[in-house]
Amino acid sequence: MTLAAELPWLWGSLFALALATGAAIWGMLPRYSYDGALTEASSNARFESFVLWSLLLSIVLMTIAMGVRWDRIGHGPFVSLFELLMSQIWSLSIFYIVIYWRAPSLRGTSVIIFPALWVLGSWVLILDPTASFYPATYYNNWKWAHVLFGKVFLGAALFGVGLAGIILLRQTRAAKLFSKMPSSAVLDHIAWRFMMLALIFDSLMLIAGAVWAQDAWGRYWQWDELETSSFLNWLYLGAIIHLRMTYRMPLQVGAWLVIGVFVFAFLTYFGAPYFSPSAHKGVV
Amino acid sequence: MPILSAMASLKVTLVGMLLLSVGSMLTYGGDTGVTVWVLIVPMLLLALNLMCAIATSRKINGQPGLLVFHLSLLALVIVIAVGRLAHLDAQIEIVVGQSFDGSHLVDLQQGPWHTGDLSEITFLQGPYSVSYEPGVQRGATASRIGLLDKNSGFEKEIVVGDDTPLIFGDYRLYTSFNKGYAVILEWLPKEGGSYSGSVNMPSFPLNDYRQKNEWTPPGSDTTVKFWLRLDTGYDEEDYWVLSMDNSSGVLVMTVDDLRVELQEGESLQFDDGLLKYKELTMWMGYTIFYDPTLRWLFFISTFGVLGLGWHLWSRADRLLGQNFESDTKGGVN
């Protein structure tokens, strides 16, 4: 058995992500003296710097892994679940590192975001890296727009999960871990702002996908499994934004609704292709 | 106008969205046998709700970005409906060397408002090739097309295939997976005259082992059964190109108990005429799609999203009812 050339880089990237995850969680834990008094609050700045650099290293290594695979199989990460997961970990990490870098007060979200990334990371480790077949219809340039918009959408949805997760954790005994972060009302506000961003990019993704589908498969919409799931996801996002703008709802309820967007998107991206032989018809 | 206000209610919107979600789930995967009305009714309800909301709600008609988005949604529903009423979907098989003939369409579906003129489509089918990777994974299709000018004949040659459709006005023709071999036959009846035509064999390589068809010559009582024994170099486990360049075939004809193998150029004498196997050729299947609203759909949806982006991003603080900047300090809330 030969080792796929991209695997060492992938493992390196996930190891760096593991370091970032461990440091992010360790950094959030409170420190106590021998007599039990709290000596240091959460969000240790030294750990945050380590987290930032580890995440950057993870992105660089994942970029190399994707480049090596691209060179090996002759096409980008657009077809098999193995390469789609690599690509998603990469783009979600990029989306998040910008926020982590630019918004220090929100770095506590890393204890939610990194484990979520690890769900993808664990999954990719058990998949077969065999070269995938690249359908002729995938050479269409609209694919790039479709994928790019989708990545921004999923990035915004994942960050919403991070914020919503903090709001929910504040209802537990872990609340004090996030005492340095903005209030839950503020987190809620930011989360919904990201839901708006998600709605815009989800819409753009659907439009670009429809143009691609028209060129590639001769119809812009056919209610196949993936399309229907994407549409339901868009409808759900639109509905909860309407709800949020119209009704006062407890922050916890809003948080669960926000988490629902990512869960829905996750099931659409990685679930629908499992039970749909027609997902992105060019593959068949 | 209480009725208008009631119909404009956000509760109606949410009910419409819920119904549309249920309708979408019922039709999940397509071809489920569920009536299309499970989608149409919620869409009509949402369209009505939206019209009333646009007319009565200051929250919508008082804010340009939001107004643009909701008008775009409404316009999309209308334009999609117009597109379906005017659409045409069909399939056609065209033999290499022959020109498009709109009377040969199969699986034709068209809306009652379809006013397109199929005579706009004028082209000559040229040779084509389809590459395959191991495991019969279809790669690039390159179909050479001779564009014809109605007055002066041949105009120029282009290549279409996969995500490059052949476009005539609002008609778009896409190469399909359906393609294969055909035999050109000439029938010379005893009483004189001649008839030339083609018999298309089933799609290849999908029906590799079933290259059979039958035909009754004009004016004859004899039905001839054909089996095409092909030599194409086709190998499921290897790279391969479907093309006339690497294809030859023996035509096996069966009439009652008589079985004859013919090479290209050979013929078989019947009681009422002579049947000649002139040559082996290929046919290409096209999916024809007509929808005059495509570019409108694109512009309306893009315009709507831009309006939404402008509205949501510039007014997010006010829409969410909080002032983010005033509360960035820590604290459990």
Coordinates of C-alpha atoms in Angstrom, one line a residue:
Chain A
M1 CA 0.0 0.0 0.0
T2 CA 1.4 3.4 -1.0
L3 CA 0.9 6.5 1.0
A4 CA -1.0 9.2 -0.8
A5 CA 1.4 12.2 -1.1
E6 CA -1.0 14.6 0.6
L7 CA -1.5 12.6 3.8
P8 CA 1.6 13.7 5.8
W9 CA 0.6 17.3 5.1
L10 CA -3.0 16.6 6.1
W11 CA -1.9 14.9 9.3
G12 CA 0.4 17.8 10.0
S13 CA -2.4 20.3 9.5
L14 CA -4.7 18.4 11.8
F15 CA -2.0 18.1 14.4
A16 CA -1.6 21.8 14.3
L17 CA -5.3 22.2 14.6
A18 CA -5.2 19.8 17.6
L19 CA -2.6 22.0 19.2
A20 CA -4.8 25.1 18.6
T21 CA -7.8 23.3 20.0
G22 CA -6.0 22.1 23.1
A23 CA -4.4 25.5 23.8
A24 CA -7.8 27.3 23.2
I25 CA -9.5 25.1 25.8
W26 CA -6.6 25.1 28.2
G27 CA -6.4 28.9 27.9
M28 CA -10.1 29.3 28.8
L29 CA -9.8 27.2 32.0
P30 CA -9.6 29.2 35.2
R31 CA -6.4 29.0 37.3
Y32 CA -6.6 28.4 41.1
S33 CA -4.0 28.7 43.8
Y34 CA -3.4 25.9 46.3
D35 CA -5.9 27.4 48.7
G36 CA -8.6 27.3 46.0
A37 CA -8.7 31.0 45.2
L38 CA -9.1 32.1 41.6
T39 CA -5.7 33.5 40.5
E40 CA -6.2 34.1 36.8
A41 CA -9.2 34.7 34.8
S42 CA -9.9 32.9 31.5
S43 CA -8.6 33.9 28.0
N44 CA -4.9 33.9 28.7
A45 CA -3.3 36.1 26.1
R46 CA -0.2 33.9 25.8
F47 CA -2.4 31.0 24.8
E48 CA -4.3 33.1 22.4
S49 CA -1.1 33.9 20.5
F50 CA -0.2 30.3 20.4
V51 CA -3.7 29.4 19.2
L52 CA -3.5 32.0 16.4
W53 CA -0.1 30.7 15.2
S54 CA -1.1 27.1 15.4
L55 CA -4.2 27.7 13.4
L56 CA -2.2 29.6 10.9
L57 CA 0.2 26.7 10.6
S58 CA -2.7 24.3 10.2
I59 CA -4.0 26.4 7.3
V60 CA -0.6 26.6 5.7
L61 CA -0.2 22.8 6.0
M62 CA -3.7 22.2 4.7
T63 CA -3.0 24.5 1.7
I64 CA 0.1 22.4 0.9
A65 CA -1.9 19.1 1.4
M66 CA -4.5 20.4 -1.1
G67 CA -1.9 21.6 -3.5
V68 CA -0.1 18.2 -3.4
R69 CA -3.3 16.4 -4.0
W70 CA -4.3 18.7 -6.8
D71 CA -0.9 18.0 -8.4
R72 CA -1.3 14.3 -7.8
I73 CA -4.8 13.8 -9.2
G74 CA -5.0 16.6 -11.6
H75 CA -8.0 18.5 -10.2
G76 CA -9.1 20.6 -7.3
P77 CA -11.0 19.5 -4.2
F78 CA -14.5 19.4 -5.7
V79 CA -15.6 15.8 -6.0
S80 CA -14.9 13.2 -3.3
L81 CA -15.9 13.5 0.3
F82 CA -12.3 13.3 1.3
E83 CA -11.2 16.3 -0.7
L84 CA -14.5 18.2 0.1
L85 CA -13.8 17.8 3.8
M86 CA -10.2 19.0 3.4
S87 CA -11.4 22.0 1.5
Q88 CA -14.1 22.8 4.1
I89 CA -11.7 22.6 7.0
W90 CA -9.3 24.8 5.1
S91 CA -11.9 27.5 4.2
L92 CA -13.6 27.4 7.6
S93 CA -10.3 27.8 9.3
I94 CA -9.4 30.8 7.1
F95 CA -12.8 32.4 7.8
Y96 CA -12.4 31.9 11.5
I97 CA -8.7 32.9 11.8
V98 CA -9.7 36.4 10.4
I99 CA -12.3 36.8 13.1
Y100 CA -9.9 35.3 15.8
W101 CA -7.2 37.8 14.7
R102 CA -9.4 40.9 14.4
A103 CA -11.9 40.4 17.2
P104 CA -10.0 39.4 20.4
S105 CA -13.1 39.7 22.6
L106 CA -14.7 36.9 20.7
R107 CA -11.8 34.4 20.9
G108 CA -13.7 32.4 23.4
T109 CA -15.8 31.0 20.5
S110 CA -12.7 28.9 19.7
V111 CA -13.8 26.3 22.3
I112 CA -16.9 25.7 20.2
I113 CA -15.5 26.2 16.7
F114 CA -12.4 24.1 17.0
P115 CA -14.2 21.0 18.2
A116 CA -16.7 21.5 15.4
L117 CA -13.8 21.6 12.9
W118 CA -12.5 18.4 14.5
V119 CA -15.7 16.7 13.6
L120 CA -14.6 17.3 10.0
G121 CA -11.0 16.5 10.8
S122 CA -11.8 13.2 12.4
W123 CA -14.0 12.3 9.5
V124 CA -11.4 13.0 6.8
L125 CA -8.9 10.8 8.6
I126 CA -11.1 7.7 8.1
L127 CA -11.8 8.3 4.4
D128 CA -10.1 6.9 1.4
P129 CA -7.8 9.4 -0.4
T130 CA -8.1 7.6 -3.7
A131 CA -8.1 9.9 -6.7
S132 CA -11.5 10.9 -7.7
F133 CA -12.9 11.2 -11.2
Y134 CA -13.4 14.8 -12.4
P135 CA -16.6 15.2 -14.6
A136 CA -16.3 17.2 -17.7
T137 CA -19.1 19.5 -16.5
Y138 CA -17.0 20.6 -13.5
Y139 CA -14.7 22.6 -15.8
N140 CA -17.4 25.3 -15.8
N141 CA -16.2 28.6 -14.3
W142 CA -19.5 29.1 -12.4
K143 CA -18.4 26.3 -10.2
W144 CA -15.8 28.6 -8.6
A145 CA -18.4 31.2 -7.7
H146 CA -20.8 28.6 -6.4
V147 CA -18.1 27.1 -4.2
L148 CA -16.7 30.4 -3.0
F149 CA -20.2 31.7 -2.0
G150 CA -20.9 28.4 -0.3
K151 CA -17.7 28.6 1.7
V152 CA -18.5 32.1 3.0
F153 CA -22.1 30.9 3.8
L154 CA -20.8 28.0 5.8
G155 CA -18.1 30.1 7.5
A156 CA -20.7 32.6 8.7
A157 CA -23.0 29.7 9.9
L158 CA -20.1 28.1 11.8
F159 CA -19.2 31.3 13.5
G160 CA -22.8 31.7 14.5
V161 CA -22.6 28.3 16.1
G162 CA -19.6 29.5 18.1
L163 CA -21.4 32.6 19.4
A164 CA -24.6 30.6 20.0
G165 CA -22.7 28.0 21.8
I166 CA -21.3 30.5 24.3
I167 CA -24.8 31.8 25.0
L168 CA -25.9 28.3 25.8
L169 CA -22.8 27.4 27.8
R170 CA -23.5 30.5 29.9
Q171 CA -26.6 28.7 31.2
T172 CA -24.4 26.1 32.7
R173 CA -21.7 25.9 35.3
A174 CA -19.2 26.8 32.6
A175 CA -20.5 30.3 32.5
K176 CA -17.6 31.8 34.4
L177 CA -15.2 30.6 31.7
F178 CA -16.6 33.2 29.3
S179 CA -16.8 36.1 31.8
K180 CA -14.4 38.2 29.7
M181 CA -16.5 37.9 26.6
P182 CA -19.2 40.5 25.6
S183 CA -22.6 40.0 27.1
S184 CA -24.9 37.3 25.7
A185 CA -27.1 40.0 24.2
V186 CA -24.2 41.3 22.2
L187 CA -23.2 37.8 21.2
D188 CA -26.7 37.2 20.1
H189 CA -26.6 40.4 18.0
I190 CA -23.4 39.4 16.3
A191 CA -24.6 35.9 15.7
W192 CA -27.7 37.2 13.9
R193 CA -25.6 39.6 11.9
F194 CA -23.7 36.6 10.7
M195 CA -26.9 34.9 9.9
M196 CA -27.7 37.8 7.6
L197 CA -24.4 37.4 6.0
A198 CA -25.1 33.7 5.7
L199 CA -28.4 34.4 4.0
I200 CA -26.9 36.7 1.4
F201 CA -24.1 34.2 0.6
D202 CA -26.5 31.3 0.6
S203 CA -28.6 33.2 -1.9
L204 CA -25.6 33.9 -4.0
M205 CA -24.5 30.3 -3.8
L206 CA -27.9 29.1 -5.1
I207 CA -27.9 31.6 -7.9
A208 CA -24.3 30.7 -9.0
G209 CA -25.2 27.0 -8.7
A210 CA -28.3 27.5 -10.8
V211 CA -26.3 29.1 -13.6
W212 CA -23.7 26.3 -13.4
A213 CA -26.5 23.7 -13.5
Q214 CA -28.1 25.3 -16.5
D215 CA -24.8 25.1 -18.4
A216 CA -23.8 21.7 -17.1
W217 CA -27.0 19.7 -16.9
G218 CA -29.4 21.7 -19.1
R219 CA -31.7 22.9 -16.3
Y220 CA -31.3 25.5 -13.6
W221 CA -33.4 23.7 -11.0
Q222 CA -34.8 20.2 -10.8
W223 CA -35.7 19.6 -7.1
D224 CA -33.1 16.9 -6.8
E225 CA -32.0 15.9 -3.3
L226 CA -29.1 18.4 -3.0
E227 CA -31.1 21.3 -4.5
T228 CA -34.1 20.6 -2.3
S229 CA -32.0 20.4 0.8
S230 CA -30.2 23.7 -0.1
F231 CA -33.5 25.4 -0.7
L232 CA -34.9 24.2 2.6
N233 CA -31.8 25.5 4.3
W234 CA -32.3 28.9 2.6
L235 CA -36.0 28.9 3.6
Y236 CA -35.1 28.0 7.2
L237 CA -32.5 30.8 7.3
G238 CA -35.0 33.3 5.9
A239 CA -37.7 32.2 8.3
I240 CA -35.7 32.4 11.4
I241 CA -34.4 35.9 10.5
H242 CA -38.0 37.0 10.0
L243 CA -38.8 35.5 13.4
R244 CA -35.8 37.2 15.1
M245 CA -36.7 40.6 13.6
T246 CA -40.4 40.3 14.5
Y247 CA -40.6 38.6 17.8
R248 CA -38.8 38.9 21.1
M249 CA -37.4 35.6 21.8
P250 CA -35.2 34.3 24.7
L251 CA -31.5 34.3 23.8
Q252 CA -31.3 30.6 24.2
V253 CA -34.1 29.9 21.7
G254 CA -32.3 32.2 19.2
A255 CA -29.1 30.4 19.9
W256 CA -30.6 27.0 19.1
L257 CA -32.1 28.5 15.9
V258 CA -28.7 29.8 14.8
I259 CA -27.1 26.4 15.5
G260 CA -29.8 24.8 13.4
V261 CA -28.6 26.7 10.3
F262 CA -25.1 25.1 10.5
V263 CA -26.6 21.7 11.3
F264 CA -28.9 22.0 8.4
A265 CA -26.1 23.1 6.1
F266 CA -23.8 20.4 7.3
L267 CA -26.4 17.7 6.6
T268 CA -27.0 19.3 3.2
Y269 CA -23.3 19.4 2.2
F270 CA -22.3 16.1 3.7
G271 CA -25.5 14.2 4.1
A272 CA -27.5 14.6 0.9
P273 CA -24.8 13.2 -1.3
Y274 CA -24.9 10.0 0.7
F275 CA -28.5 9.2 -0.1
S276 CA -28.7 10.9 -3.4
P277 CA -27.2 9.3 -6.5
S278 CA -28.0 12.5 -8.4
A279 CA -26.2 15.0 -6.3
H280 CA -24.4 17.2 -8.8
K281 CA -25.4 15.1 -11.7
G282 CA -22.2 15.5 -13.6
V283 CA -20.6 13.0 -11.3
V284 CA -22.7 10.1 -12.6
Chain B
M1 CA -58.0 47.5 4.6
P2 CA -58.2 44.8 7.3
I3 CA -58.1 41.9 4.8
L4 CA -55.0 43.4 3.1
S5 CA -53.3 43.8 6.4
A6 CA -54.2 40.4 7.6
M7 CA -52.8 38.9 4.4
A8 CA -49.7 40.9 4.8
S9 CA -49.1 39.4 8.2
L10 CA -45.7 37.9 9.0
K11 CA -47.6 34.9 10.5
V12 CA -48.9 34.2 7.0
T13 CA -45.3 34.4 5.7
L14 CA -44.2 31.9 8.3
V15 CA -47.1 29.6 7.5
G16 CA -46.3 29.9 3.8
M17 CA -42.7 29.1 4.4
L18 CA -43.7 26.1 6.6
L19 CA -46.0 24.8 3.9
L20 CA -43.4 25.3 1.2
S21 CA -40.9 23.4 3.4
V22 CA -43.4 20.5 3.8
G23 CA -44.1 20.6 0.0
S24 CA -40.4 20.5 -0.8
M25 CA -39.9 17.5 1.6
L26 CA -42.9 15.7 0.0
T27 CA -41.3 16.1 -3.4
Y28 CA -37.8 15.3 -2.1
G29 CA -35.7 13.6 -4.7
G30 CA -38.1 14.4 -7.6
D31 CA -40.4 11.9 -9.4
T32 CA -42.1 11.0 -6.2
G33 CA -45.6 11.1 -7.8
V34 CA -46.7 13.9 -5.4
T35 CA -48.6 16.6 -7.2
V36 CA -46.7 19.8 -8.0
W37 CA -49.5 21.7 -6.3
V38 CA -47.8 21.1 -2.9
L39 CA -45.2 23.6 -4.1
I40 CA -47.5 25.9 -6.2
V41 CA -50.1 26.5 -3.4
P42 CA -47.5 27.7 -0.8
M43 CA -45.8 29.8 -3.4
L44 CA -49.0 31.4 -4.4
L45 CA -49.8 32.1 -0.8
L46 CA -46.4 33.6 -0.2
A47 CA -46.7 35.7 -3.4
L48 CA -50.1 37.0 -2.2
N49 CA -48.7 37.6 1.3
L50 CA -45.7 39.4 -0.3
M51 CA -47.9 41.6 -2.5
C52 CA -50.0 42.7 0.4
A53 CA -46.9 43.3 2.6
I54 CA -45.3 45.4 -0.1
A55 CA -48.5 47.4 -0.5
T56 CA -49.1 47.9 3.2
S57 CA -46.0 47.5 5.2
R58 CA -43.8 50.6 5.7
K59 CA -41.1 48.2 7.0
I60 CA -40.8 46.9 3.4
N61 CA -41.9 49.7 1.1
G62 CA -40.2 52.4 3.2
Q63 CA -36.8 50.8 2.8
P64 CA -35.3 50.7 -0.7
G65 CA -33.0 47.7 -0.2
L66 CA -35.7 45.6 1.4
L67 CA -38.2 46.7 -1.2
V68 CA -35.9 45.7 -4.0
F69 CA -35.4 42.3 -2.4
H70 CA -39.1 41.6 -1.9
L71 CA -40.0 42.9 -5.3
S72 CA -37.4 40.6 -6.8
L73 CA -38.8 37.7 -4.9
L74 CA -42.2 38.5 -6.3
A75 CA -40.9 39.0 -9.8
L76 CA -39.0 35.7 -9.5
V77 CA -42.2 33.8 -8.8
I78 CA -43.9 35.5 -11.7
V79 CA -41.0 35.0 -14.1
I80 CA -40.6 31.4 -13.2
A81 CA -44.3 30.8 -13.8
V82 CA -44.0 32.5 -17.2
G83 CA -40.9 30.4 -18.0
R84 CA -42.8 27.2 -17.2
L85 CA -45.8 28.3 -19.3
A86 CA -43.5 29.1 -22.3
H87 CA -41.0 26.3 -21.8
L88 CA -40.1 23.4 -24.1
D89 CA -38.2 20.3 -23.1
A90 CA -37.4 17.6 -25.6
Q91 CA -34.9 15.1 -26.8
I92 CA -33.7 14.4 -30.2
E93 CA -31.3 11.9 -31.9
I94 CA -29.3 13.3 -34.9
V95 CA -27.2 11.1 -37.2
V96 CA -23.8 12.4 -38.2
G97 CA -24.1 14.1 -41.5
Q98 CA -27.7 15.0 -41.1
S99 CA -29.3 18.3 -40.2
F100 CA -31.6 19.1 -37.3
D101 CA -35.2 18.3 -38.0
G102 CA -37.7 19.6 -35.4
S103 CA -40.3 17.0 -36.4
H104 CA -38.1 14.3 -34.9
L105 CA -38.4 15.5 -31.3
V106 CA -39.2 12.9 -28.7
D107 CA -40.3 13.2 -25.0
L108 CA -41.6 16.6 -25.9
Q109 CA -43.1 18.7 -23.1
Q110 CA -44.0 22.3 -23.7
G111 CA -46.0 25.0 -21.9
P112 CA -49.2 26.4 -23.4
W113 CA -47.5 29.7 -24.1
H114 CA -44.6 28.2 -26.0
T115 CA -44.2 30.4 -29.1
G116 CA -40.7 29.5 -30.0
D117 CA -40.0 28.6 -33.6
L118 CA -38.0 25.4 -34.0
S119 CA -37.0 26.5 -37.5
E120 CA -34.5 28.8 -35.8
I121 CA -32.4 25.7 -35.1
T122 CA -30.4 25.0 -38.2
F123 CA -27.3 23.0 -38.0
L124 CA -25.6 19.9 -39.4
Q125 CA -24.3 17.2 -37.1
G126 CA -20.6 16.6 -37.6
P127 CA -18.5 13.8 -36.1
Y128 CA -18.1 13.6 -32.4
S129 CA -16.0 12.0 -29.8
V130 CA -16.6 11.1 -26.1
S131 CA -13.7 10.1 -23.9
Y132 CA -14.0 7.6 -21.1
E133 CA -11.8 6.9 -18.1
P134 CA -11.4 3.4 -16.6
G135 CA -14.7 2.3 -15.0
V136 CA -16.7 3.8 -17.9
Q137 CA -16.6 7.3 -16.4
R138 CA -17.7 9.7 -19.1
G139 CA -15.2 12.5 -19.8
A140 CA -15.3 15.2 -22.3
T141 CA -17.8 15.2 -25.2
A142 CA -16.7 17.1 -28.3
S143 CA -19.5 17.3 -30.9
R144 CA -18.6 19.2 -34.1
I145 CA -21.5 21.2 -35.4
G146 CA -21.8 22.9 -38.8
L147 CA -23.8 26.0 -38.4
L148 CA -26.1 26.7 -41.4
D149 CA -27.2 29.9 -42.8
K150 CA -30.7 29.8 -44.1
N151 CA -29.8 31.5 -47.3
S152 CA -26.2 30.6 -48.1
G153 CA -25.9 27.2 -46.5
F154 CA -22.8 26.2 -44.5
E155 CA -21.6 29.1 -42.3
K156 CA -19.0 27.8 -39.8
E157 CA -18.0 24.9 -37.6
I158 CA -18.2 25.0 -33.8
V159 CA -17.6 22.4 -31.1
V160 CA -20.2 21.9 -28.3
G161 CA -20.5 19.4 -25.5
D162 CA -20.9 19.0 -21.7
D163 CA -21.3 22.5 -20.3
T164 CA -21.1 24.2 -23.7
P165 CA -24.6 24.1 -25.2
L166 CA -25.5 24.9 -28.8
I167 CA -27.6 28.0 -28.6
F168 CA -30.2 29.3 -31.1
G169 CA -32.0 32.3 -29.6
D170 CA -33.7 31.0 -26.5
Y171 CA -33.2 27.3 -27.5
R172 CA -30.3 25.5 -25.9
L173 CA -29.2 22.1 -27.0
Y174 CA -27.1 20.0 -24.7
T175 CA -25.3 16.9 -25.7
S176 CA -26.6 14.0 -23.6
F177 CA -25.3 10.7 -22.3
N178 CA -27.6 9.2 -25.0
K179 CA -25.6 8.5 -28.1
G180 CA -24.5 5.6 -30.2
Y181 CA -24.1 4.0 -33.6
A182 CA -26.3 4.0 -36.6
V183 CA -26.3 2.2 -39.9
I184 CA -27.1 4.0 -43.2
L185 CA -29.2 1.8 -45.4
E186 CA -30.4 2.0 -48.9
W187 CA -33.6 0.2 -50.1
L188 CA -34.0 -0.4 -53.8
P189 CA -37.5 -1.8 -54.4
K190 CA -38.1 -4.1 -57.4
E191 CA -40.5 -1.6 -59.0
G192 CA -37.8 1.0 -59.1
G193 CA -36.7 4.1 -57.1
S194 CA -34.6 4.1 -53.9
Y195 CA -34.9 5.0 -50.3
S196 CA -32.0 6.0 -48.1
G197 CA -32.1 6.3 -44.3
S198 CA -30.6 5.4 -41.1
V199 CA -31.4 3.0 -38.3
N200 CA -30.2 4.1 -34.9
M201 CA -28.9 1.4 -32.5
P202 CA -29.5 1.7 -28.7
S203 CA -27.2 4.0 -26.7
F204 CA -23.6 3.0 -26.5
P205 CA -21.7 2.0 -24.4
L206 CA -24.8 1.8 -22.1
N207 CA -26.2 -1.0 -24.2
D208 CA -23.0 -2.5 -25.4
Y209 CA -24.5 -6.0 -25.8
R210 CA -27.8 -5.0 -27.1
Q211 CA -27.0 -3.3 -30.4
K212 CA -30.3 -4.4 -32.0
N213 CA -33.1 -2.9 -33.8
E214 CA -35.6 -3.7 -36.6
W215 CA -37.0 -2.1 -39.6
T216 CA -39.5 -2.6 -42.3
P217 CA -38.5 -1.2 -45.7
P218 CA -41.0 1.1 -47.4
G219 CA -43.6 -0.8 -49.4
S220 CA -42.3 -4.1 -48.1
D221 CA -44.0 -6.7 -45.9
T222 CA -40.7 -7.9 -44.6
T223 CA -39.4 -6.9 -41.2
V224 CA -35.7 -7.1 -41.0
K225 CA -34.0 -7.6 -37.6
F226 CA -30.6 -6.0 -37.2
W227 CA -27.8 -6.7 -34.8
L228 CA -24.7 -4.6 -35.1
R229 CA -21.5 -6.5 -34.1
L230 CA -19.1 -3.7 -33.3
D231 CA -15.4 -3.5 -33.0
T232 CA -14.6 -0.3 -31.1
G233 CA -11.8 -1.2 -28.8
Y234 CA -14.1 -0.6 -25.9
D235 CA -12.7 -1.8 -22.6
E236 CA -14.4 -1.0 -19.3
E237 CA -11.1 -1.0 -17.4
D238 CA -9.2 1.2 -19.7
Y239 CA -9.2 4.7 -21.2
W240 CA -11.2 4.7 -24.4
V241 CA -12.7 7.2 -26.9
L242 CA -16.0 6.7 -28.5
S243 CA -15.4 7.9 -32.1
M244 CA -15.9 6.8 -35.6
D245 CA -12.1 6.8 -36.0
N246 CA -11.8 3.6 -34.0
S247 CA -15.1 2.0 -34.9
S248 CA -16.2 -0.6 -37.4
G249 CA -19.1 -2.9 -37.5
V250 CA -20.6 -6.0 -39.2
L251 CA -24.4 -5.7 -39.7
V252 CA -26.1 -9.0 -38.9
M253 CA -29.5 -9.2 -40.6
T254 CA -32.1 -11.7 -39.7
V255 CA -35.3 -12.3 -41.7
D256 CA -37.3 -15.3 -40.6
D257 CA -34.8 -18.1 -40.6
L258 CA -32.3 -16.3 -42.8
R259 CA -29.2 -14.8 -41.1
V260 CA -26.7 -12.8 -43.1
E261 CA -23.6 -10.8 -42.1
L262 CA -22.9 -7.8 -44.2
Q263 CA -19.8 -5.6 -44.4
E264 CA -20.2 -1.9 -45.3
G265 CA -21.1 -1.7 -49.0
E266 CA -22.6 -5.2 -49.2
S267 CA -26.3 -5.8 -49.9
L268 CA -29.0 -8.5 -49.5
Q269 CA -31.5 -9.4 -52.1
F270 CA -35.1 -9.8 -51.0
D271 CA -38.2 -10.9 -53.0
D272 CA -39.4 -7.3 -53.3
G273 CA -36.1 -5.4 -53.4
L274 CA -32.5 -5.0 -52.5
L275 CA -31.3 -3.8 -49.1
K276 CA -27.8 -2.3 -49.0
Y277 CA -25.7 -1.6 -45.9
K278 CA -24.0 1.6 -47.0
E279 CA -22.0 2.6 -44.0
L280 CA -21.6 2.6 -40.3
T281 CA -22.0 6.0 -38.6
M282 CA -23.1 7.5 -35.3
W283 CA -25.9 9.5 -33.8
M284 CA -25.8 12.0 -31.0
G285 CA -28.6 12.6 -28.5
Y286 CA -29.5 16.2 -27.5
T287 CA -31.6 17.6 -24.7
I288 CA -33.4 20.7 -26.0
F289 CA -34.3 23.3 -23.4
Y290 CA -36.3 26.5 -24.1
D291 CA -37.0 29.1 -21.5
P292 CA -37.1 32.8 -22.6
T293 CA -36.8 34.0 -19.0
L294 CA -33.4 32.6 -18.1
R295 CA -31.5 35.9 -18.2
W296 CA -34.3 37.7 -16.5
L297 CA -34.1 35.1 -13.7
F298 CA -30.5 35.7 -13.3
F299 CA -30.7 39.5 -13.2
I300 CA -33.7 39.7 -11.0
S301 CA -32.3 37.2 -8.4
T302 CA -28.9 38.9 -8.4
F303 CA -30.5 42.4 -8.1
G304 CA -32.6 41.1 -5.2
V305 CA -29.7 39.7 -3.3
L306 CA -27.7 43.0 -3.8
G307 CA -30.7 44.8 -2.4
L308 CA -30.9 42.5 0.5
G309 CA -27.2 42.8 1.2
W310 CA -27.4 46.6 1.1
H311 CA -30.4 46.6 3.5
L312 CA -29.3 44.0 6.0
W313 CA -25.7 45.0 6.3
S314 CA -26.3 48.8 6.6
R315 CA -29.2 48.5 8.9
A316 CA -28.4 45.4 10.9
D317 CA -28.0 47.2 14.2
R318 CA -31.4 48.9 14.0
L319 CA -33.1 45.7 12.6
L320 CA -31.8 43.6 15.5
G321 CA -32.9 46.3 17.9
Q322 CA -29.6 46.7 19.8
N323 CA -26.6 48.8 19.7
F324 CA -23.6 46.6 19.5
E325 CA -21.0 49.3 19.9
S326 CA -22.4 50.4 23.3
D327 CA -21.9 47.0 24.9
T328 CA -18.7 45.3 24.0
K329 CA -17.5 44.9 27.5
G330 CA -17.5 41.5 29.2
G331 CA -20.3 40.2 31.4
V332 CA -22.7 37.3 31.5
N333 CA -26.1 38.4 30.3

